[in-house]
GROMACS .gro file of C-alpha atoms in nm:
model
  379
    1MET     CA    1  -0.544  -0.388   0.555
    2GLN     CA    2  -0.511  -0.315   0.926
    3PHE     CA    3  -0.275  -0.049   1.061
    4GLY     CA    4  -0.211   0.016   1.426
    5ILE     CA    5   0.036   0.063   1.705
    6PHE     CA    6   0.186  -0.151   1.978
    7THR     CA    7   0.363  -0.067   2.302
    8VAL     CA    8   0.643  -0.242   2.487
    9SER     CA    9   0.554  -0.023   2.790
   10ASP     CA   10   0.910   0.087   2.871
   11VAL     CA   11   0.961   0.349   3.142
   12THR     CA   12   1.249   0.554   3.003
   13THR     CA   13   1.397   0.890   3.093
   14ASP     CA   14   1.339   1.164   2.837
   15PRO     CA   15   1.699   1.250   2.743
   16THR     CA   16   1.606   1.605   2.645
   17THR     CA   17   1.450   1.697   2.980
   18GLY     CA   18   1.580   1.439   3.227
   19THR     CA   19   1.220   1.361   3.326
   20THR     CA   20   1.125   1.001   3.406
   21PRO     CA   21   0.756   0.909   3.451
   22ASP     CA   22   0.670   0.680   3.739
   23ASP     CA   23   0.492   0.351   3.672
   24THR     CA   24   0.148   0.498   3.741
   25GLN     CA   25   0.195   0.782   3.496
   26ARG     CA   26   0.331   0.550   3.229
   27VAL     CA   27   0.032   0.317   3.258
   28ARG     CA   28  -0.210   0.609   3.236
   29ASP     CA   29  -0.022   0.748   2.937
   30ILE     CA   30  -0.054   0.412   2.758
   31LEU     CA   31  -0.430   0.416   2.817
   32THR     CA   32  -0.444   0.768   2.673
   33ILE     CA   33  -0.239   0.658   2.371
   34ALA     CA   34  -0.475   0.366   2.302
   35GLN     CA   35  -0.784   0.585   2.327
   36HIS     CA   36  -0.629   0.846   2.099
   37ALA     CA   37  -0.548   0.576   1.844
   38ASP     CA   38  -0.913   0.470   1.848
   39GLN     CA   39  -1.031   0.829   1.803
   40ALA     CA   40  -0.781   0.882   1.521
   41GLY     CA   41  -0.926   0.584   1.332
   42LEU     CA   42  -0.640   0.336   1.361
   43ASP     CA   43  -0.737  -0.030   1.345
   44VAL     CA   44  -0.535  -0.196   1.622
   45PHE     CA   45  -0.382  -0.124   1.961
   46ALA     CA   46  -0.161  -0.396   2.109
   47THR     CA   47   0.032  -0.426   2.431
   48GLY     CA   48   0.323  -0.648   2.520
   49GLU     CA   49   0.360  -0.845   2.843
   50HIS     CA   50   0.662  -0.795   3.068
   51HIS     CA   51   0.731  -0.874   3.433
   52ASN     CA   52   1.045  -0.672   3.493
   53PRO     CA   53   1.154  -0.309   3.501
   54PRO     CA   54   1.173  -0.088   3.304
   55PHE     CA   55   0.843  -0.225   3.163
   56VAL     CA   56   0.499  -0.189   3.322
   57ALA     CA   57   0.262  -0.400   3.108
   58SER     CA   58   0.247  -0.698   3.342
   59SER     CA   59  -0.130  -0.756   3.306
   60PRO     CA   60  -0.247  -0.716   2.945
   61THR     CA   61  -0.603  -0.836   3.006
   62THR     CA   62  -0.655  -0.577   3.281
   63MET     CA   63  -0.541  -0.300   3.049
   64LEU     CA   64  -0.733  -0.429   2.747
   65GLY     CA   65  -1.046  -0.498   2.951
   66TYR     CA   66  -1.051  -0.135   3.061
   67LEU     CA   67  -0.989  -0.018   2.706
   68ALA     CA   68  -1.275  -0.234   2.580
   69GLY     CA   69  -1.507  -0.016   2.785
   70VAL     CA   70  -1.371   0.322   2.678
   71THR     CA   71  -1.295   0.266   2.308
   72LYS     CA   72  -1.538   0.223   2.023
   73ASP     CA   73  -1.391   0.062   1.713
   74ILE     CA   74  -1.028  -0.032   1.760
   75THR     CA   75  -0.923  -0.398   1.780
   76LEU     CA   76  -0.749  -0.474   2.110
   77SER     CA   77  -0.463  -0.720   2.101
   78THR     CA   78  -0.148  -0.840   2.271
   79SER     CA   79   0.206  -0.831   2.143
   80THR     CA   80   0.268  -1.080   2.304
   81THR     CA   81   0.098  -1.304   2.561
   82LEU     CA   82   0.363  -1.524   2.727
   83VAL     CA   83   0.240  -1.871   2.641
   84THR     CA   84   0.541  -2.036   2.802
   85THR     CA   85   0.531  -1.893   3.155
   86ASN     CA   86   0.158  -1.829   3.204
   87ASP     CA   87  -0.071  -2.113   3.303
   88PRO     CA   88  -0.257  -2.212   2.983
   89VAL     CA   89  -0.580  -2.251   3.181
   90ARG     CA   90  -0.555  -1.889   3.294
   91ILE     CA   91  -0.481  -1.772   2.939
   92ALA     CA   92  -0.787  -1.956   2.810
   93GLU     CA   93  -1.009  -1.808   3.081
   94GLU     CA   94  -0.876  -1.451   3.076
   95TYR     CA   95  -0.890  -1.406   2.701
   96ALA     CA   96  -1.231  -1.566   2.669
   97MET     CA   97  -1.342  -1.313   2.931
   98LEU     CA   98  -1.183  -1.029   2.733
   99GLN     CA   99  -1.354  -1.160   2.420
  100VAL     CA  100  -1.693  -1.147   2.595
  101ILE     CA  101  -1.632  -0.803   2.746
  102SER     CA  102  -1.515  -0.652   2.417
  103GLY     CA  103  -1.788  -0.814   2.208
  104GLY     CA  104  -1.525  -0.997   2.002
  105ARG     CA  105  -1.323  -0.681   1.934
  106MET     CA  106  -0.995  -0.848   2.030
  107ASP     CA  107  -0.737  -1.105   1.941
  108LEU     CA  108  -0.409  -1.213   2.095
  109MET     CA  109  -0.057  -1.301   2.000
  110MET     CA  110   0.117  -1.598   2.160
  111GLY     CA  111   0.490  -1.566   2.215
  112ARG     CA  112   0.782  -1.657   2.436
  113GLY     CA  113   0.898  -1.303   2.511
  114ASN     CA  114   1.251  -1.173   2.508
  115THR     CA  115   1.343  -1.183   2.876
  116GLY     CA  116   1.521  -1.503   2.978
  117PRO     CA  117   1.488  -1.465   3.358
  118VAL     CA  118   1.108  -1.466   3.332
  119TYR     CA  119   1.123  -1.847   3.313
  120PRO     CA  120   1.263  -1.916   3.663
  121TRP     CA  121   1.053  -1.632   3.806
  122PHE     CA  122   0.746  -1.836   3.713
  123GLY     CA  123   0.896  -2.176   3.789
  124LYS     CA  124   0.977  -2.276   3.431
  125ASP     CA  125   1.290  -2.401   3.256
  126ILE     CA  126   1.398  -2.185   2.962
  127ARG     CA  127   1.550  -2.494   2.798
  128GLN     CA  128   1.193  -2.620   2.760
  129GLY     CA  129   1.070  -2.296   2.601
  130LEU     CA  130   0.964  -2.444   2.269
  131ASN     CA  131   0.807  -2.752   2.426
  132LEU     CA  132   0.614  -2.528   2.666
  133ALA     CA  133   0.489  -2.313   2.377
  134VAL     CA  134   0.368  -2.618   2.186
  135GLU     CA  135   0.204  -2.803   2.475
  136ASN     CA  136   0.045  -2.498   2.638
  137TYR     CA  137  -0.112  -2.375   2.318
  138ALA     CA  138  -0.246  -2.720   2.237
  139LEU     CA  139  -0.418  -2.719   2.576
  140ILE     CA  140  -0.554  -2.366   2.526
  141ARG     CA  141  -0.713  -2.478   2.200
  142GLN     CA  142  -0.874  -2.774   2.371
  143LEU     CA  143  -1.008  -2.557   2.652
  144TRP     CA  144  -1.166  -2.315   2.405
  145GLU     CA  145  -1.300  -2.576   2.164
  146ASN     CA  146  -1.419  -2.849   2.403
  147GLU     CA  147  -1.661  -2.784   2.685
  148VAL     CA  148  -1.527  -3.071   2.896
  149VAL     CA  149  -1.154  -3.141   2.888
  150ASN     CA  150  -0.962  -3.443   3.011
  151TRP     CA  151  -0.594  -3.374   2.963
  152GLN     CA  152  -0.251  -3.480   3.076
  153GLY     CA  153   0.080  -3.330   2.968
  154GLN     CA  154   0.436  -3.275   3.077
  155PHE     CA  155   0.431  -2.930   3.232
  156ARG     CA  156   0.121  -2.891   3.449
  157THR     CA  157  -0.112  -3.102   3.659
  158PRO     CA  158  -0.371  -3.312   3.470
  159LEU     CA  159  -0.727  -3.197   3.412
  160GLN     CA  160  -1.024  -3.425   3.466
  161GLY     CA  161  -1.369  -3.317   3.351
  162PHE     CA  162  -1.259  -2.952   3.349
  163THR     CA  163  -1.462  -2.673   3.187
  164SER     CA  164  -1.301  -2.337   3.123
  165THR     CA  165  -1.529  -2.040   3.186
  166PRO     CA  166  -1.657  -1.822   3.039
  167ARG     CA  167  -1.706  -2.011   2.718
  168PRO     CA  168  -1.580  -1.830   2.405
  169LEU     CA  169  -1.818  -1.572   2.263
  170ASP     CA  170  -2.072  -1.730   2.025
  171GLY     CA  171  -1.888  -2.060   2.062
  172VAL     CA  172  -1.590  -1.937   1.857
  173ALA     CA  173  -1.243  -1.896   2.003
  174PRO     CA  174  -1.049  -1.568   1.966
  175PHE     CA  175  -0.827  -1.530   1.663
  176VAL     CA  176  -0.466  -1.606   1.752
  177TRP     CA  177  -0.138  -1.482   1.609
  178HIS     CA  178   0.191  -1.657   1.681
  179GLY     CA  179   0.471  -1.408   1.723
  180SER     CA  180   0.829  -1.503   1.648
  181ILE     CA  181   1.139  -1.328   1.524
  182ARG     CA  182   1.376  -1.615   1.455
  183THR     CA  183   1.219  -1.951   1.546
  184PRO     CA  184   1.096  -2.166   1.256
  185GLU     CA  185   0.913  -2.402   1.492
  186ILE     CA  186   0.676  -2.118   1.586
  187ALA     CA  187   0.611  -2.041   1.220
  188GLU     CA  188   0.529  -2.411   1.180
  189GLN     CA  189   0.295  -2.400   1.480
  190ALA     CA  190   0.104  -2.105   1.335
  191ALA     CA  191   0.077  -2.280   1.000
  192TYR     CA  192  -0.035  -2.611   1.151
  193TYR     CA  193  -0.333  -2.452   1.324
  194GLY     CA  194  -0.413  -2.210   1.042
  195ASP     CA  195  -0.353  -1.915   1.276
  196GLY     CA  196  -0.187  -1.584   1.196
  197PHE     CA  197   0.190  -1.533   1.198
  198PHE     CA  198   0.335  -1.204   1.323
  199HIS     CA  199   0.698  -1.123   1.253
  200ASN     CA  200   0.799  -0.831   1.473
  201ASN     CA  201   1.096  -0.745   1.257
  202ILE     CA  202   1.192  -0.416   1.422
  203PHE     CA  203   1.554  -0.526   1.474
  204TRP     CA  204   1.599  -0.741   1.164
  205PRO     CA  205   1.682  -0.692   0.797
  206ILE     CA  206   1.401  -0.758   0.553
  207GLN     CA  207   1.577  -1.062   0.407
  208HIS     CA  208   1.537  -1.247   0.737
  209THR     CA  209   1.170  -1.148   0.759
  210GLU     CA  210   1.119  -1.271   0.405
  211GLN     CA  211   1.257  -1.615   0.496
  212MET     CA  212   1.044  -1.656   0.808
  213VAL     CA  213   0.721  -1.544   0.642
  214GLY     CA  214   0.798  -1.759   0.339
  215LEU     CA  215   0.833  -2.068   0.561
  216TYR     CA  216   0.504  -1.995   0.733
  217ARG     CA  217   0.324  -1.949   0.401
  218GLN     CA  218   0.464  -2.272   0.261
  219ARG     CA  219   0.360  -2.473   0.566
  220TYR     CA  220   0.018  -2.304   0.584
  221GLU     CA  221  -0.056  -2.438   0.237
  222HIS     CA  222   0.090  -2.779   0.323
  223HIS     CA  223  -0.150  -2.813   0.616
  224GLY     CA  224  -0.446  -2.748   0.390
  225HIS     CA  225  -0.569  -2.410   0.512
  226GLY     CA  226  -0.556  -2.243   0.171
  227ARG     CA  227  -0.305  -2.113  -0.075
  228ALA     CA  228   0.027  -1.981   0.055
  229ASP     CA  229  -0.059  -1.626  -0.040
  230GLN     CA  230  -0.382  -1.647   0.163
  231ALA     CA  231  -0.199  -1.703   0.493
  232ILE     CA  232  -0.255  -1.429   0.753
  233VAL     CA  233   0.064  -1.228   0.809
  234GLY     CA  234   0.148  -0.930   1.029
  235LEU     CA  235   0.465  -0.721   1.053
  236GLY     CA  236   0.613  -0.488   1.312
  237GLY     CA  237   0.770  -0.154   1.235
  238GLN     CA  238   0.904   0.174   1.374
  239PHE     CA  239   0.901   0.531   1.252
  240PHE     CA  240   0.935   0.890   1.364
  241ALA     CA  241   0.798   1.151   1.127
  242ARG     CA  242   0.775   1.526   1.088
  243LYS     CA  243   0.668   1.721   0.781
  244ASN     CA  244   1.032   1.817   0.728
  245SER     CA  245   1.260   1.514   0.728
  246GLN     CA  246   1.556   1.694   0.887
  247ASP     CA  247   1.332   1.810   1.172
  248ALA     CA  248   1.242   1.445   1.235
  249VAL     CA  249   1.607   1.338   1.237
  250ASP     CA  250   1.713   1.617   1.471
  251GLU     CA  251   1.423   1.562   1.712
  252PHE     CA  252   1.447   1.183   1.729
  253ARG     CA  253   1.826   1.146   1.746
  254PRO     CA  254   1.868   1.198   2.124
  255TYR     CA  255   1.590   0.946   2.191
  256PHE     CA  256   1.749   0.692   1.960
  257ASP     CA  257   2.097   0.745   2.102
  258ASN     CA  258   1.977   0.686   2.460
  259ALA     CA  259   1.711   0.420   2.405
  260PRO     CA  260   1.747   0.126   2.647
  261VAL     CA  261   1.746  -0.134   2.369
  262TYR     CA  262   1.951   0.009   2.083
  263GLY     CA  263   2.105   0.320   2.233
  264HIS     CA  264   2.484   0.348   2.248
  265GLY     CA  265   2.511   0.100   1.961
  266PRO     CA  266   2.489   0.147   1.583
  267SER     CA  267   2.429   0.497   1.456
  268MET     CA  268   2.072   0.595   1.373
  269GLU     CA  269   2.170   0.606   1.005
  270ASP     CA  270   2.308   0.251   1.014
  271PHE     CA  271   2.008   0.123   1.208
  272THR     CA  272   1.757   0.272   0.967
  273THR     CA  273   1.946   0.115   0.678
  274GLN     CA  274   1.952  -0.232   0.834
  275THR     CA  275   1.605  -0.242   0.994
  276PRO     CA  276   1.255  -0.104   0.921
  277LEU     CA  277   1.307   0.199   1.147
  278THR     CA  278   1.232   0.505   0.933
  279VAL     CA  279   1.302   0.860   1.051
  280GLY     CA  280   1.196   1.139   0.817
  281SER     CA  281   0.894   1.278   0.639
  282PRO     CA  282   0.559   1.096   0.608
  283GLN     CA  283   0.642   1.029   0.242
  284GLN     CA  284   0.964   0.857   0.339
  285VAL     CA  285   0.770   0.631   0.577
  286ILE     CA  286   0.519   0.557   0.302
  287ASP     CA  287   0.792   0.479   0.050
  288ARG     CA  288   0.966   0.242   0.292
  289TYR     CA  289   0.664   0.046   0.407
  290ALA     CA  290   0.503   0.029   0.064
  291THR     CA  291   0.787  -0.207  -0.032
  292MET     CA  292   0.719  -0.463   0.243
  293LYS     CA  293   0.470  -0.655   0.032
  294ASP     CA  294   0.737  -0.694  -0.235
  295HIS     CA  295   0.931  -0.909   0.012
  296VAL     CA  296   0.664  -1.095   0.211
  297GLY     CA  297   0.364  -1.084  -0.022
  298HIS     CA  298   0.035  -0.912   0.049
  299TYR     CA  299  -0.017  -0.910   0.424
  300GLN     CA  300  -0.296  -0.814   0.660
  301ARG     CA  301  -0.161  -0.621   0.959
  302GLN     CA  302   0.110  -0.359   1.007
  303LEU     CA  303   0.183  -0.240   1.361
  304PHE     CA  304   0.422   0.039   1.458
  305LEU     CA  305   0.613   0.100   1.780
  306ILE     CA  306   0.602   0.476   1.842
  307ASP     CA  307   0.578   0.534   2.219
  308HIS     CA  308   0.921   0.417   2.330
  309ALA     CA  309   1.261   0.556   2.430
  310GLY     CA  310   1.124   0.828   2.659
  311LEU     CA  311   0.923   1.018   2.398
  312PRO     CA  312   0.679   1.251   2.579
  313LEU     CA  313   0.308   1.181   2.558
  314LYS     CA  314   0.239   1.494   2.352
  315THR     CA  315   0.488   1.380   2.089
  316VAL     CA  316   0.344   1.028   2.077
  317LEU     CA  317  -0.007   1.164   2.022
  318GLU     CA  318   0.127   1.381   1.741
  319GLN     CA  319   0.287   1.075   1.583
  320ILE     CA  320  -0.048   0.892   1.597
  321ASP     CA  321  -0.212   1.180   1.412
  322ILE     CA  322   0.061   1.181   1.146
  323LEU     CA  323   0.022   0.805   1.107
  324ALA     CA  324  -0.358   0.820   1.081
  325GLU     CA  325  -0.385   1.128   0.860
  326ASP     CA  326  -0.076   1.131   0.640
  327ILE     CA  327   0.062   0.777   0.624
  328VAL     CA  328  -0.210   0.514   0.660
  329PRO     CA  329  -0.446   0.634   0.384
  330GLU     CA  330  -0.170   0.622   0.123
  331LEU     CA  331  -0.024   0.294   0.248
  332ARG     CA  332  -0.370   0.140   0.245
  333ARG     CA  333  -0.430   0.260  -0.110
  334ILE     CA  334  -0.095   0.120  -0.228
  335ASN     CA  335  -0.139  -0.214  -0.057
  336GLU     CA  336  -0.493  -0.265  -0.181
  337SER     CA  337  -0.435  -0.141  -0.535
  338ASP     CA  338  -0.292  -0.471  -0.659
  339ARG     CA  339  -0.410  -0.721  -0.398
  340PRO     CA  340  -0.552  -1.031  -0.573
  341GLU     CA  341  -0.918  -1.094  -0.501
  342HIS     CA  342  -0.851  -1.429  -0.335
  343VAL     CA  343  -0.606  -1.279  -0.082
  344PRO     CA  344  -0.768  -1.150   0.241
  345SER     CA  345  -0.733  -0.779   0.310
  346ASN     CA  346  -0.765  -0.820   0.686
  347PRO     CA  347  -0.743  -1.087   0.952
  348PRO     CA  348  -1.081  -1.256   1.004
  349THR     CA  349  -1.319  -1.067   1.230
  350HIS     CA  350  -1.514  -1.234   1.506
  351LEU     CA  351  -1.834  -1.212   1.300
  352GLU     CA  352  -1.664  -1.369   0.998
  353ARG     CA  353  -1.536  -1.654   1.213
  354VAL     CA  354  -1.882  -1.708   1.362
  355VAL     CA  355  -2.042  -1.721   1.017
  356ALA     CA  356  -1.778  -1.967   0.895
  357ALA     CA  357  -1.814  -2.186   1.203
  358ARG     CA  358  -2.192  -2.198   1.176
  359ALA     CA  359  -2.171  -2.277   0.806
  360SER     CA  360  -1.946  -2.573   0.886
  361GLY     CA  361  -2.150  -2.675   1.190
  362THR     CA  362  -1.861  -2.630   1.433
  363ALA     CA  363  -1.968  -2.323   1.635
  364GLY     CA  364  -1.986  -2.426   1.997
  365ALA     CA  365  -1.918  -2.789   1.910
  366ASP     CA  366  -1.645  -3.004   2.058
  367HIS     CA  367  -1.348  -3.039   1.826
  368VAL     CA  368  -1.076  -3.297   1.783
  369ALA     CA  369  -0.738  -3.161   1.679
  370ALA     CA  370  -0.639  -3.252   1.325
  371VAL     CA  371  -0.360  -3.502   1.267
  372ASP     CA  372  -0.077  -3.431   1.027
  373GLU     CA  373  -0.108  -3.654   0.723
  374TRP     CA  374   0.267  -3.722   0.709
  375THR     CA  375   0.367  -3.776   1.070
  376GLY     CA  376   0.039  -3.904   1.211
  377ALA     CA  377   0.082  -3.672   1.507
  378SER     CA  378  -0.043  -3.339   1.634
  379VAL     CA  379   0.187  -3.042   1.636
   0.00000   0.00000   0.00000
């Protein structure tokens, strides 16, 4: 099972010192965090995409392309790529380039984001958000899978005899996750294509997560990609840990109380009861996250948000070490101890996808999107 971290790239004042990093420092700190995660042996580093203050991750491929050159083992991902407001041709090109640069050590998560004004900023209508997500991803798939594309849709100019470059590494497109918190249509989209589904449930009770993942699993099996329990699932999470649980509570409380998203709202105690946020000892984090599979089934990726709310870089690096040394080994042991043999432990690697594509004769070949047996239509 994969364990890693993701960043939302917020620039937030440290409430204990009054210090606020500038954008340059925050970007450089994120690069340091990603490299430290690689050195600590974590499996994944992922960055969000935002185009408004107080966030700085406006260009994920630039950041991940740099990290591909200075890291060794860690998988580089997004959390998320804005499929609705980016041009799908640019997404296809930029992530194929990242795939080539990283040697396949990457994947990406498609999502609609959580900032409504981003739509008019990029000339899009938020009321068409779902339709944009569906049409743009369908085009991205065609651009990756077919060398020459003739295409016409609703939201961008037609393509005639267009070839996206560079071509995907080894003729196999990057692995894609579809990220959604509350939209069943996105779970359906992930299931239709046989892609991964990532539920970033950091603000939601586990019962809601269970419903969304359950829908995705059911539809994954319906579309013929395998059994429901073989579907590729990822979850989000949050923690702050110290060896002594009370030390963790005391240290994290001012950051929680002043965080730009959930500060000045529910108490930290209420929030940790209602969401996956866990503040305490490493064992308390282990006990909490070991129960996730009881609700969503055996899953393949767990990412944690740990560099937010103004936490200083030194503290974030310490949290990475606690995660890698004290938490992940035990969580991995628990999750793998009773995983059925037919259920994947990890998302498919690039090499595994290449082997499967060559075995089926589809590597580098033009594809035609499958048609749903019930509706007679594509997604």
